[in-house]
Amino acid sequence: MSRKKKNTLELIAMYSIIGVMFVIILYPLLWTLGLSLNPGRGLFGAEMIPTDWSLVHYEWLFFSENSDYLTWYRNSLIVAIATSAFATMIVCFTAYAFSRYRFKGRKNGLYAFLLLQMFPILMAMVALYILLNTVGLLDTLTGLILIYVGGAIPMNAFLVKGYFDSIPRELDESAKIDGAGHFRIFFQILLPLAKPILAVVALFNFMQPFMDFLLPRIVLRSPENYTLALGLFNFVNDEFSNNFTRFAAGSILIAVPIAAVYLFLQRYLISGLASGATKG
């Protein structure tokens, strides 16, 4: 087989795989969008491309007195913004310490980060539930934020630490010769150079509260404290509920803040996703 023919077959195979994955991803999204535009409330008789489409379900979510959707949306934004900000900040300080300092227990600390990544946070939910109940943070957004921030540290700190390792230490030494201290080196040299990986960490931590259901289900009890995933679940879970089209409309709107943050951080994401684990 000639090299040109082999390259052509490889290209066809690659685009075929991409096409199949595109259909697999796009098909449920189109169904969700079409379902949200169907005028009825149930799945029976719904069409992926409705002939008599309507925005009545979106209007109900925002303007109905019986809808708590805006409250859930606000709660999700609060949790997402706080988690993204605090997790990114703590991860930066932790990664900087492990990357630039040499101290007793450093190696064991890195091993602990690797070990903690192997176990999902749900394995500790009984202990976390008891702890939050003991300190009075059960059924609060603050308690949920603390769990998200704590769970983000091991994986993200190891990732950012690898990125910091790829930044030449000669920059630190030059700054020290000019009289710069550790904090000035951290804020004025390392952080500007680490914007790509910080954008990745911020985006991932912002997305998690919008998509996570299990943790809010365990921690939150009051409807006024629900996040979007938990609140929308009750549309189709409560007894005699038949709000699948409203559920679909609410699900579609979850993508709006995530897409906005993604577009805002887009110029940093490509280089950040390809970095971080180059050195360890």
Coordinates of C-alpha atoms in Angstrom, one line a residue:
M1 CA 0.0 0.0 0.0
S2 CA 1.4 3.4 -1.0
R3 CA 2.0 6.0 1.6
K4 CA -0.5 8.4 0.0
K5 CA -3.2 5.8 0.1
K6 CA -2.4 4.9 3.7
N7 CA -2.6 8.6 4.7
T8 CA -6.0 8.9 2.9
L9 CA -7.4 5.9 4.8
E10 CA -6.1 7.2 8.1
L11 CA -7.7 10.6 7.4
I12 CA -11.1 8.9 6.5
A13 CA -11.0 6.8 9.6
M14 CA -10.2 9.9 11.8
Y15 CA -13.0 11.9 10.3
S16 CA -15.4 9.0 10.6
I17 CA -14.7 8.7 14.3
I18 CA -15.1 12.4 14.8
G19 CA -18.4 12.3 12.8
V20 CA -19.8 9.4 15.0
M21 CA -18.8 11.2 18.2
F22 CA -20.4 14.4 16.9
V23 CA -23.7 12.6 16.3
I24 CA -23.5 11.0 19.7
I25 CA -23.0 14.3 21.4
L26 CA -25.3 16.4 19.3
Y27 CA -28.3 14.1 19.2
P28 CA -29.3 14.4 23.0
L29 CA -28.6 18.1 22.9
L30 CA -31.0 18.6 19.9
W31 CA -33.6 16.5 21.7
T32 CA -33.3 18.6 24.9
L33 CA -33.6 21.8 22.9
G34 CA -36.6 20.5 20.9
L35 CA -38.2 19.2 24.0
S36 CA -38.0 22.6 25.7
L37 CA -39.8 24.1 22.7
N38 CA -42.7 21.7 22.7
P39 CA -45.9 23.3 24.1
G40 CA -46.9 20.2 26.1
R41 CA -45.5 19.2 29.5
G42 CA -44.9 15.5 29.0
L43 CA -42.7 13.3 26.8
F44 CA -45.6 11.7 25.1
G45 CA -46.1 13.3 21.7
A46 CA -43.0 15.5 22.0
E47 CA -41.0 16.1 18.8
M48 CA -37.3 16.8 18.4
I49 CA -38.2 19.5 15.8
P50 CA -41.6 20.7 17.0
T51 CA -43.9 22.1 14.3
D52 CA -45.8 24.3 16.8
W53 CA -42.9 25.4 18.9
S54 CA -43.4 27.8 21.9
L55 CA -41.3 29.6 24.6
V56 CA -44.0 29.0 27.2
H57 CA -41.8 26.9 29.4
Y58 CA -39.0 29.5 29.5
E59 CA -41.6 32.1 30.4
W60 CA -42.9 29.9 33.2
L61 CA -39.4 29.4 34.6
F62 CA -38.8 33.1 34.9
F63 CA -42.2 34.7 35.5
S64 CA -44.4 32.1 37.2
E65 CA -45.1 32.6 40.9
N66 CA -44.8 28.8 41.4
S67 CA -41.3 28.7 40.0
D68 CA -38.2 28.9 42.1
Y69 CA -35.9 28.7 39.1
L70 CA -34.3 32.1 39.6
T71 CA -33.6 31.3 43.2
W72 CA -31.9 28.0 42.2
Y73 CA -30.0 29.9 39.4
R74 CA -28.8 32.5 41.9
N75 CA -27.7 29.8 44.4
S76 CA -25.8 28.0 41.6
L77 CA -24.0 31.2 40.5
I78 CA -23.0 32.0 44.1
V79 CA -21.6 28.5 44.7
A80 CA -19.9 28.4 41.3
I81 CA -18.3 31.8 41.6
A82 CA -17.2 31.3 45.2
T83 CA -15.8 27.8 44.5
S84 CA -13.9 28.9 41.4
A85 CA -12.4 32.0 43.2
F86 CA -11.4 30.3 46.5
A87 CA -10.3 27.0 45.0
T88 CA -8.1 28.8 42.4
M89 CA -6.6 31.0 45.1
I90 CA -5.8 28.2 47.5
V91 CA -4.5 25.9 44.8
C92 CA -2.1 28.7 43.6
F93 CA -0.6 29.1 47.0
T94 CA -0.4 25.4 47.6
A95 CA 1.2 24.7 44.2
Y96 CA 3.7 27.5 44.6
A97 CA 4.8 26.1 48.0
F98 CA 5.3 22.6 46.6
S99 CA 7.0 23.9 43.5
R100 CA 9.4 26.5 44.9
Y101 CA 10.1 25.5 48.5
R102 CA 11.9 22.5 49.9
F103 CA 10.6 21.4 53.3
K104 CA 10.2 18.3 55.4
G105 CA 7.2 16.3 54.2
R106 CA 7.1 17.8 50.7
K107 CA 7.6 14.5 49.0
N108 CA 5.0 12.7 51.2
G109 CA 2.6 15.6 50.5
L110 CA 2.9 15.1 46.8
Y111 CA 2.2 11.4 47.2
A112 CA -0.8 12.3 49.4
F113 CA -2.2 14.5 46.5
L114 CA -1.8 11.6 44.1
L115 CA -3.5 9.2 46.5
L116 CA -6.4 11.5 47.2
Q117 CA -7.1 11.8 43.5
M118 CA -7.8 8.1 43.3
F119 CA -10.8 8.3 45.7
P120 CA -13.9 10.3 44.9
I121 CA -15.2 12.8 47.5
L122 CA -18.4 10.8 47.8
M123 CA -16.5 8.1 49.7
A124 CA -16.2 10.7 52.6
M125 CA -19.8 11.9 52.5
V126 CA -20.8 10.2 55.8
A127 CA -17.9 12.0 57.6
L128 CA -18.6 15.2 55.8
Y129 CA -22.3 15.0 56.6
I130 CA -21.5 14.5 60.3
L131 CA -18.9 17.3 60.3
L132 CA -21.2 19.8 58.6
N133 CA -24.0 18.9 61.0
T134 CA -21.7 19.4 63.9
V135 CA -20.5 22.8 62.9
G136 CA -24.0 24.0 61.8
L137 CA -23.2 24.2 58.1
L138 CA -25.6 21.5 56.9
D139 CA -28.3 22.7 54.5
T140 CA -26.2 25.8 53.7
L141 CA -24.5 27.0 50.6
T142 CA -21.4 27.8 52.7
G143 CA -21.0 24.1 53.6
L144 CA -21.4 23.0 50.0
I145 CA -18.8 25.6 48.9
L146 CA -16.3 24.3 51.5
I147 CA -16.7 20.7 50.3
Y148 CA -16.2 21.8 46.6
V149 CA -13.1 23.9 47.5
G150 CA -11.6 21.1 49.6
G151 CA -12.2 18.5 47.0
A152 CA -10.6 20.7 44.3
I153 CA -7.2 21.1 46.1
P154 CA -5.5 17.7 45.5
M155 CA -6.0 17.3 41.8
N156 CA -5.7 21.0 40.8
A157 CA -2.7 21.7 43.1
F158 CA -0.7 18.9 41.5
L159 CA -1.7 20.1 38.1
V160 CA -0.7 23.8 38.8
K161 CA 2.5 22.6 40.6
G162 CA 3.6 20.9 37.3
Y163 CA 3.0 24.1 35.4
F164 CA 5.0 26.1 38.0
D165 CA 7.8 23.6 37.6
S166 CA 8.0 24.4 33.9
I167 CA 8.7 28.1 34.6
P168 CA 12.5 28.7 34.8
R169 CA 13.8 29.3 38.4
E170 CA 16.2 31.8 36.9
L171 CA 13.3 34.3 36.9
D172 CA 13.0 33.9 40.6
E173 CA 16.7 34.3 41.2
S174 CA 16.8 37.4 39.1
A175 CA 14.0 38.9 41.0
K176 CA 15.6 38.1 44.3
I177 CA 18.8 39.9 43.2
D178 CA 16.6 42.9 42.5
G179 CA 15.3 42.7 46.0
A180 CA 11.9 41.0 45.4
G181 CA 10.4 38.9 48.1
H182 CA 8.5 35.7 47.8
F183 CA 5.1 37.3 47.5
R184 CA 6.2 39.8 44.9
I185 CA 7.8 36.9 42.9
F186 CA 4.5 35.0 43.2
F187 CA 2.1 37.8 42.3
Q188 CA 4.2 39.7 39.7
I189 CA 6.1 36.9 38.0
L190 CA 4.6 33.4 38.4
L191 CA 0.9 34.2 38.3
P192 CA 1.0 36.3 35.1
L193 CA 3.0 33.4 33.4
A194 CA 0.6 30.8 34.8
K195 CA -2.6 32.4 33.4
P196 CA -3.4 29.5 31.0
I197 CA -3.4 26.8 33.7
L198 CA -5.2 29.1 36.2
A199 CA -7.9 29.6 33.5
V200 CA -8.4 25.8 33.3
V201 CA -8.6 25.4 37.0
A202 CA -11.1 28.3 37.3
L203 CA -13.3 27.0 34.5
F204 CA -13.5 23.4 35.8
N205 CA -14.3 24.6 39.3
F206 CA -17.0 27.0 38.0
M207 CA -18.6 24.2 36.0
Q208 CA -18.8 21.6 38.8
P209 CA -21.7 23.2 40.9
F210 CA -23.9 23.5 37.8
M211 CA -23.5 19.8 36.8
D212 CA -23.2 18.1 40.2
F213 CA -26.3 16.5 41.7
L214 CA -25.1 14.0 44.4
L215 CA -23.4 16.4 46.8
P216 CA -26.2 19.0 46.8
R217 CA -28.7 16.2 47.3
I218 CA -26.9 15.1 50.5
V219 CA -26.0 18.5 51.9
L220 CA -29.0 20.7 51.0
R221 CA -32.5 20.1 52.4
S222 CA -34.5 23.4 52.0
P223 CA -35.9 24.2 48.5
E224 CA -34.7 27.8 48.9
N225 CA -31.1 26.5 49.1
Y226 CA -31.3 24.2 46.1
T227 CA -28.9 24.4 43.2
L228 CA -30.1 24.1 39.6
A229 CA -29.3 20.4 39.3
L230 CA -31.2 19.5 42.5
G231 CA -34.1 21.8 41.8
L232 CA -34.6 20.6 38.2
F233 CA -34.5 17.0 39.4
N234 CA -37.6 17.6 41.4
F235 CA -39.5 18.6 38.3
V236 CA -39.5 15.0 37.2
N237 CA -39.0 13.2 40.5
D238 CA -41.9 14.4 42.7
E239 CA -45.0 12.4 42.8
F240 CA -47.4 13.0 39.9
S241 CA -44.8 15.3 38.3
N242 CA -44.9 15.6 34.6
N243 CA -42.6 18.5 33.8
F244 CA -40.2 17.1 31.4
T245 CA -40.4 20.0 29.0
R246 CA -39.8 22.5 31.8
F247 CA -36.9 20.3 32.9
A248 CA -35.4 20.5 29.4
A249 CA -35.9 24.3 29.3
G250 CA -34.1 24.7 32.6
S251 CA -31.3 22.4 31.5
I252 CA -30.6 24.4 28.4
L253 CA -30.2 27.6 30.3
I254 CA -27.5 26.0 32.5
A255 CA -25.2 26.3 29.6
V256 CA -25.4 30.1 29.4
P257 CA -23.0 31.0 32.3
I258 CA -20.6 28.2 31.5
A259 CA -20.4 29.3 27.9
A260 CA -19.9 32.9 29.0
V261 CA -17.0 32.0 31.3
Y262 CA -15.5 29.7 28.6
L263 CA -15.6 32.5 26.0
F264 CA -14.0 34.9 28.5
L265 CA -11.2 32.5 29.2
Q266 CA -10.9 31.0 25.8
R267 CA -7.6 32.5 24.8
Y268 CA -5.9 30.9 27.8
L269 CA -7.6 27.5 27.7
I270 CA -5.9 25.8 24.7
S271 CA -2.4 26.3 26.0
G272 CA -3.4 25.6 29.6
L273 CA -5.0 22.2 28.8
A274 CA -1.8 21.1 27.0
S275 CA 0.3 22.1 30.0
G276 CA 0.6 21.3 33.7
A277 CA 1.8 17.8 33.7
T278 CA 5.0 18.3 31.7
K279 CA 7.1 18.1 34.8
G280 CA 6.4 16.8 38.2

